PDB file of C-alpha atoms in Angstrom:
ATOM      1  CA  UNK L   1      81.808  63.751   4.651  1.00 85.00           C
ATOM      2  CA  UNK L   2      82.454  67.467   4.370  1.00 93.00           C
ATOM      3  CA  UNK L   3      80.682  69.745   6.855  1.00 92.00           C
ATOM      4  CA  UNK L   4      77.993  72.111   5.647  1.00 93.00           C
ATOM      5  CA  UNK L   5      79.397  75.527   4.759  1.00 92.00           C
ATOM      6  CA  UNK L   6      78.039  78.879   5.841  1.00 96.00           C
ATOM      7  CA  UNK L   7      75.294  79.885   3.434  1.00 96.00           C
ATOM      8  CA  UNK L   8      75.912  82.868   1.169  1.00 97.00           C
ATOM      9  CA  UNK L   9      73.262  85.176   2.630  1.00 97.00           C
ATOM     10  CA  UNK L  10      73.997  88.048   0.229  1.00 98.00           C
ATOM     11  CA  UNK L  11      73.335  85.832  -2.790  1.00 98.00           C
ATOM     12  CA  UNK L  12      70.300  84.286  -1.111  1.00 98.00           C
ATOM     13  CA  UNK L  13      68.791  87.712  -0.424  1.00 96.00           C
ATOM     14  CA  UNK L  14      69.397  88.707  -4.073  1.00 97.00           C
ATOM     15  CA  UNK L  15      67.670  85.521  -5.254  1.00 97.00           C
ATOM     16  CA  UNK L  16      64.774  86.150  -2.858  1.00 96.00           C
ATOM     17  CA  UNK L  17      64.424  89.765  -4.088  1.00 93.00           C
ATOM     18  CA  UNK L  18      64.348  88.586  -7.721  1.00 94.00           C
ATOM     19  CA  UNK L  19      61.605  86.115  -6.844  1.00 95.00           C
ATOM     20  CA  UNK L  20      59.575  88.684  -4.882  1.00 92.00           C
ATOM     21  CA  UNK L  21      59.907  91.256  -7.691  1.00 90.00           C
ATOM     22  CA  UNK L  22      58.581  88.673 -10.157  1.00 92.00           C
ATOM     23  CA  UNK L  23      55.430  88.381  -8.031  1.00 88.00           C
ATOM     24  CA  UNK L  24      54.871  92.160  -7.914  1.00 80.00           C
ATOM     25  CA  UNK L  25      53.972  91.971  -4.223  1.00 70.00           C
ATOM     26  CA  UNK L  26      53.078  95.062  -2.253  1.00 65.00           C
ATOM     27  CA  UNK L  27      55.867  96.134   0.090  1.00 63.00           C
ATOM     28  CA  UNK L  28      55.631  94.226   3.348  1.00 70.00           C
ATOM     29  CA  UNK L  29      53.408  91.565   1.815  1.00 76.00           C
ATOM     30  CA  UNK L  30      56.111  89.008   1.237  1.00 83.00           C
ATOM     31  CA  UNK L  31      55.952  85.626   2.957  1.00 88.00           C
ATOM     32  CA  UNK L  32      58.546  84.495   5.516  1.00 89.00           C
ATOM     33  CA  UNK L  33      61.542  82.508   4.313  1.00 95.00           C
ATOM     34  CA  UNK L  34      64.613  80.688   5.578  1.00 96.00           C
ATOM     35  CA  UNK L  35      67.980  80.047   3.915  1.00 98.00           C
ATOM     36  CA  UNK L  36      69.405  76.559   4.461  1.00 97.00           C
ATOM     37  CA  UNK L  37      70.934  73.453   2.950  1.00 98.00           C
ATOM     38  CA  UNK L  38      69.497  69.962   3.046  1.00 97.00           C
ATOM     39  CA  UNK L  39      71.185  67.370   5.250  1.00 96.00           C
ATOM     40  CA  UNK L  40      74.241  67.527   7.462  1.00 96.00           C
ATOM     41  CA  UNK L  41      77.080  67.434   4.928  1.00 97.00           C
ATOM     42  CA  UNK L  42      78.029  69.187   1.713  1.00 98.00           C
ATOM     43  CA  UNK L  43      77.676  65.916  -0.183  1.00 98.00           C
ATOM     44  CA  UNK L  44      74.179  65.220   1.153  1.00 97.00           C
ATOM     45  CA  UNK L  45      73.142  68.831   0.475  1.00 98.00           C
ATOM     46  CA  UNK L  46      74.158  68.447  -3.179  1.00 98.00           C
ATOM     47  CA  UNK L  47      72.543  65.025  -3.527  1.00 97.00           C
ATOM     48  CA  UNK L  48      69.178  66.105  -2.107  1.00 98.00           C
ATOM     49  CA  UNK L  49      69.187  69.426  -3.966  1.00 98.00           C
ATOM     50  CA  UNK L  50      69.806  67.481  -7.184  1.00 98.00           C
ATOM     51  CA  UNK L  51      66.733  65.348  -6.503  1.00 98.00           C
ATOM     52  CA  UNK L  52      64.649  68.509  -6.114  1.00 98.00           C
ATOM     53  CA  UNK L  53      66.068  70.086  -9.274  1.00 97.00           C
ATOM     54  CA  UNK L  54      65.346  66.913 -11.262  1.00 96.00           C
ATOM     55  CA  UNK L  55      61.725  66.895 -10.103  1.00 96.00           C
ATOM     56  CA  UNK L  56      61.962  63.769  -7.952  1.00 97.00           C
ATOM     57  CA  UNK L  57      61.944  65.253  -4.438  1.00 99.00           C
ATOM     58  CA  UNK L  58      58.882  67.220  -3.314  1.00 99.00           C
ATOM     59  CA  UNK L  59      58.897  66.381   0.385  1.00 99.00           C
ATOM     60  CA  UNK L  60      61.230  66.575   3.350  1.00 99.00           C
ATOM     61  CA  UNK L  61      61.089  65.672   7.009  1.00 99.00           C
ATOM     62  CA  UNK L  62      62.603  67.059  10.172  1.00 98.00           C
ATOM     63  CA  UNK L  63      62.404  66.585  13.924  1.00 98.00           C
ATOM     64  CA  UNK L  64      60.188  68.972  15.884  1.00 98.00           C
ATOM     65  CA  UNK L  65      62.664  68.920  18.774  1.00 96.00           C
ATOM     66  CA  UNK L  66      65.375  70.472  16.597  1.00 96.00           C
ATOM     67  CA  UNK L  67      63.338  73.644  16.121  1.00 96.00           C
ATOM     68  CA  UNK L  68      62.994  73.975  19.886  1.00 94.00           C
ATOM     69  CA  UNK L  69      66.697  73.217  20.430  1.00 95.00           C
ATOM     70  CA  UNK L  70      67.828  75.847  17.903  1.00 94.00           C
ATOM     71  CA  UNK L  71      65.078  78.298  18.948  1.00 96.00           C
ATOM     72  CA  UNK L  72      63.663  78.388  15.415  1.00 95.00           C
ATOM     73  CA  UNK L  73      60.077  78.500  14.218  1.00 95.00           C
ATOM     74  CA  UNK L  74      58.638  75.295  12.824  1.00 97.00           C
ATOM     75  CA  UNK L  75      57.837  75.367   9.110  1.00 97.00           C
ATOM     76  CA  UNK L  76      54.301  76.337   8.121  1.00 97.00           C
ATOM     77  CA  UNK L  77      52.326  76.135   4.900  1.00 97.00           C
ATOM     78  CA  UNK L  78      53.013  79.263   2.860  1.00 95.00           C
ATOM     79  CA  UNK L  79      56.567  79.738   4.131  1.00 96.00           C
ATOM     80  CA  UNK L  80      59.430  79.672   1.642  1.00 97.00           C
ATOM     81  CA  UNK L  81      62.894  78.199   1.722  1.00 97.00           C
ATOM     82  CA  UNK L  82      65.943  79.330  -0.250  1.00 98.00           C
ATOM     83  CA  UNK L  83      67.841  76.066  -0.672  1.00 99.00           C
ATOM     84  CA  UNK L  84      71.610  76.212  -0.997  1.00 99.00           C
ATOM     85  CA  UNK L  85      74.007  73.670  -2.453  1.00 99.00           C
ATOM     86  CA  UNK L  86      76.932  72.015  -0.699  1.00 98.00           C
ATOM     87  CA  UNK L  87      79.032  75.170  -1.198  1.00 98.00           C
ATOM     88  CA  UNK L  88      76.407  77.347   0.508  1.00 98.00           C
ATOM     89  CA  UNK L  89      75.284  78.970  -2.751  1.00 99.00           C
ATOM     90  CA  UNK L  90      71.519  79.495  -3.231  1.00 99.00           C
ATOM     91  CA  UNK L  91      70.050  77.473  -6.088  1.00 99.00           C
ATOM     92  CA  UNK L  92      66.263  77.323  -5.779  1.00 98.00           C
ATOM     93  CA  UNK L  93      63.322  78.607  -3.784  1.00 98.00           C
ATOM     94  CA  UNK L  94      60.553  76.291  -2.640  1.00 98.00           C
ATOM     95  CA  UNK L  95      57.168  77.057  -1.120  1.00 98.00           C
ATOM     96  CA  UNK L  96      55.924  74.892   1.746  1.00 98.00           C
ATOM     97  CA  UNK L  97      52.514  73.506   0.767  1.00 98.00           C
ATOM     98  CA  UNK L  98      51.740  71.535   3.917  1.00 98.00           C
ATOM     99  CA  UNK L  99      53.267  70.369   7.183  1.00 99.00           C
ATOM    100  CA  UNK L 100      52.019  67.297   9.033  1.00 98.00           C
ATOM    101  CA  UNK L 101      53.090  65.999  12.444  1.00 98.00           C
ATOM    102  CA  UNK L 102      53.768  62.261  12.463  1.00 98.00           C
ATOM    103  CA  UNK L 103      55.588  59.537  14.302  1.00 98.00           C
ATOM    104  CA  UNK L 104      58.375  57.691  12.517  1.00 99.00           C
ATOM    105  CA  UNK L 105      56.051  54.684  12.261  1.00 98.00           C
ATOM    106  CA  UNK L 106      53.183  56.603  10.642  1.00 98.00           C
ATOM    107  CA  UNK L 107      55.152  57.808   7.610  1.00 99.00           C
ATOM    108  CA  UNK L 108      53.472  56.415   4.492  1.00 99.00           C
ATOM    109  CA  UNK L 109      54.977  54.759   1.423  1.00 98.00           C
ATOM    110  CA  UNK L 110      53.617  57.692  -0.571  1.00 99.00           C
ATOM    111  CA  UNK L 111      55.409  60.283   1.578  1.00 99.00           C
ATOM    112  CA  UNK L 112      58.645  58.274   1.493  1.00 98.00           C
ATOM    113  CA  UNK L 113      58.436  58.320  -2.316  1.00 98.00           C
ATOM    114  CA  UNK L 114      57.766  62.098  -2.281  1.00 99.00           C
ATOM    115  CA  UNK L 115      61.076  62.546  -0.435  1.00 98.00           C
ATOM    116  CA  UNK L 116      62.662  61.304  -3.671  1.00 97.00           C
ATOM    117  CA  UNK L 117      65.556  59.415  -2.126  1.00 96.00           C
ATOM    118  CA  UNK L 118      67.154  56.081  -3.002  1.00 96.00           C
ATOM    119  CA  UNK L 119      64.715  53.539  -4.419  1.00 98.00           C
ATOM    120  CA  UNK L 120      61.759  55.650  -3.141  1.00 98.00           C
ATOM    121  CA  UNK L 121      60.654  52.866  -0.781  1.00 98.00           C
ATOM    122  CA  UNK L 122      59.519  53.243   2.812  1.00 98.00           C
ATOM    123  CA  UNK L 123      62.187  50.730   3.885  1.00 98.00           C
ATOM    124  CA  UNK L 124      64.924  52.906   2.338  1.00 98.00           C
ATOM    125  CA  UNK L 125      63.403  56.048   3.862  1.00 98.00           C
ATOM    126  CA  UNK L 126      63.304  54.490   7.338  1.00 99.00           C
ATOM    127  CA  UNK L 127      66.858  53.145   7.181  1.00 98.00           C
ATOM    128  CA  UNK L 128      68.424  56.386   5.929  1.00 98.00           C
ATOM    129  CA  UNK L 129      66.406  58.734   8.133  1.00 98.00           C
ATOM    130  CA  UNK L 130      66.985  56.683  11.265  1.00 98.00           C
ATOM    131  CA  UNK L 131      70.744  56.818  10.633  1.00 98.00           C
ATOM    132  CA  UNK L 132      70.567  60.550   9.821  1.00 98.00           C
ATOM    133  CA  UNK L 133      68.610  61.492  12.948  1.00 98.00           C
ATOM    134  CA  UNK L 134      70.757  59.328  15.211  1.00 98.00           C
ATOM    135  CA  UNK L 135      73.776  61.199  13.824  1.00 97.00           C
ATOM    136  CA  UNK L 136      72.295  64.710  14.047  1.00 96.00           C
ATOM    137  CA  UNK L 137      70.779  64.184  17.489  1.00 97.00           C
ATOM    138  CA  UNK L 138      74.078  62.771  18.807  1.00 97.00           C
ATOM    139  CA  UNK L 139      75.732  65.981  17.574  1.00 94.00           C
ATOM    140  CA  UNK L 140      73.555  67.934  20.045  1.00 94.00           C
ATOM    141  CA  UNK L 141      74.028  65.433  22.866  1.00 96.00           C
ATOM    142  CA  UNK L 142      70.806  63.460  22.504  1.00 96.00           C
ATOM    143  CA  UNK L 143      70.173  59.767  22.056  1.00 97.00           C
ATOM    144  CA  UNK L 144      67.508  59.210  19.431  1.00 98.00           C
ATOM    145  CA  UNK L 145      65.348  56.282  18.433  1.00 98.00           C
ATOM    146  CA  UNK L 146      62.224  56.079  16.260  1.00 98.00           C
ATOM    147  CA  UNK L 147      60.105  55.297  19.335  1.00 98.00           C
ATOM    148  CA  UNK L 148      60.674  58.777  20.770  1.00 98.00           C
ATOM    149  CA  UNK L 149      58.672  60.300  17.887  1.00 98.00           C
ATOM    150  CA  UNK L 150      55.446  59.043  19.476  1.00 98.00           C
ATOM    151  CA  UNK L 151      55.920  61.582  22.303  1.00 97.00           C
ATOM    152  CA  UNK L 152      54.588  65.166  22.152  1.00 96.00           C
ATOM    153  CA  UNK L 153      57.274  67.579  20.967  1.00 95.00           C
ATOM    154  CA  UNK L 154      59.368  64.759  19.511  1.00 97.00           C
ATOM    155  CA  UNK L 155      57.305  64.132  16.369  1.00 98.00           C
ATOM    156  CA  UNK L 156      58.474  64.353  12.795  1.00 99.00           C
ATOM    157  CA  UNK L 157      57.418  67.301  10.659  1.00 99.00           C
ATOM    158  CA  UNK L 158      56.560  66.075   7.163  1.00 99.00           C
ATOM    159  CA  UNK L 159      56.698  68.904   4.646  1.00 99.00           C
ATOM    160  CA  UNK L 160      55.387  68.972   1.093  1.00 99.00           C
ATOM    161  CA  UNK L 161      56.741  71.712  -1.140  1.00 99.00           C
ATOM    162  CA  UNK L 162      56.786  72.997  -4.685  1.00 98.00           C
ATOM    163  CA  UNK L 163      59.645  74.671  -6.524  1.00 98.00           C
ATOM    164  CA  UNK L 164      58.790  78.284  -7.351  1.00 97.00           C
ATOM    165  CA  UNK L 165      62.132  79.818  -8.414  1.00 97.00           C
ATOM    166  CA  UNK L 166      63.992  80.053 -10.752  1.00 97.00           C
ATOM    167  CA  UNK L 167      61.260  79.996 -13.398  1.00 96.00           C
ATOM    168  CA  UNK L 168      63.026  77.376 -15.519  1.00 96.00           C
ATOM    169  CA  UNK L 169      62.769  74.871 -12.627  1.00 96.00           C
ATOM    170  CA  UNK L 170      59.439  76.008 -11.161  1.00 97.00           C
ATOM    171  CA  UNK L 171      56.635  73.495 -10.801  1.00 96.00           C
ATOM    172  CA  UNK L 172      53.548  74.342 -12.827  1.00 87.00           C
ATOM    173  CA  UNK L 173      51.503  74.659  -9.613  1.00 69.00           C
ATOM    174  CA  UNK L 174      53.957  77.131  -8.042  1.00 58.00           C
TER     175      UNK L 174
END
C-alpha cells in the first residue's frame, strides 16, 4: 500500500472558494471545513472516494480517540469536508448531516450499508473496520479492540453526509 500524500491545500482552497461563491454567502458566514483523504493509503483513498462519487457511500466512521490524539475537533453536523484522492488532489465537498456516537457493536446493518463498502453487509463492515482500526491505532502506539469502544472517549463517530460540490455530483438534498 502506498502512503497517503500531502493534500494539495491550494487546490482545496480554490475548490472551497468556488463552492462558497456558488452559495452567495455573506463574508464570514461560511461553515467550517477540513481537507483530508479517506483511509490510510492512497489506494484506499481512491477506492472510498470512488464509492462516494458513484453515489454508494454516504456514511463514514472514525474513532473519537483519534481526534483527541491529533488535537483536532470532532466532526459536527453542518461541517464540510473537502475530500482528496490518493494523489492528494481535491475532488468533492461533502456536508456532514449527522454524527452519532456508538460502540463497534451498536453499528447497524443500515449504517454499514451507508458506508458503501464491499458487499454492504455488517459482517463486511466489521471485518474491514476492525482490521483498519487495529492498523491505524498501532501506528500511534495503541492496541485496539472493538471492546474498547464501549468506554467513554473511545467510541466510534458515525457520520452521515451528502455530496454538495461539484454540482454535477451533488446530491439533490445538498
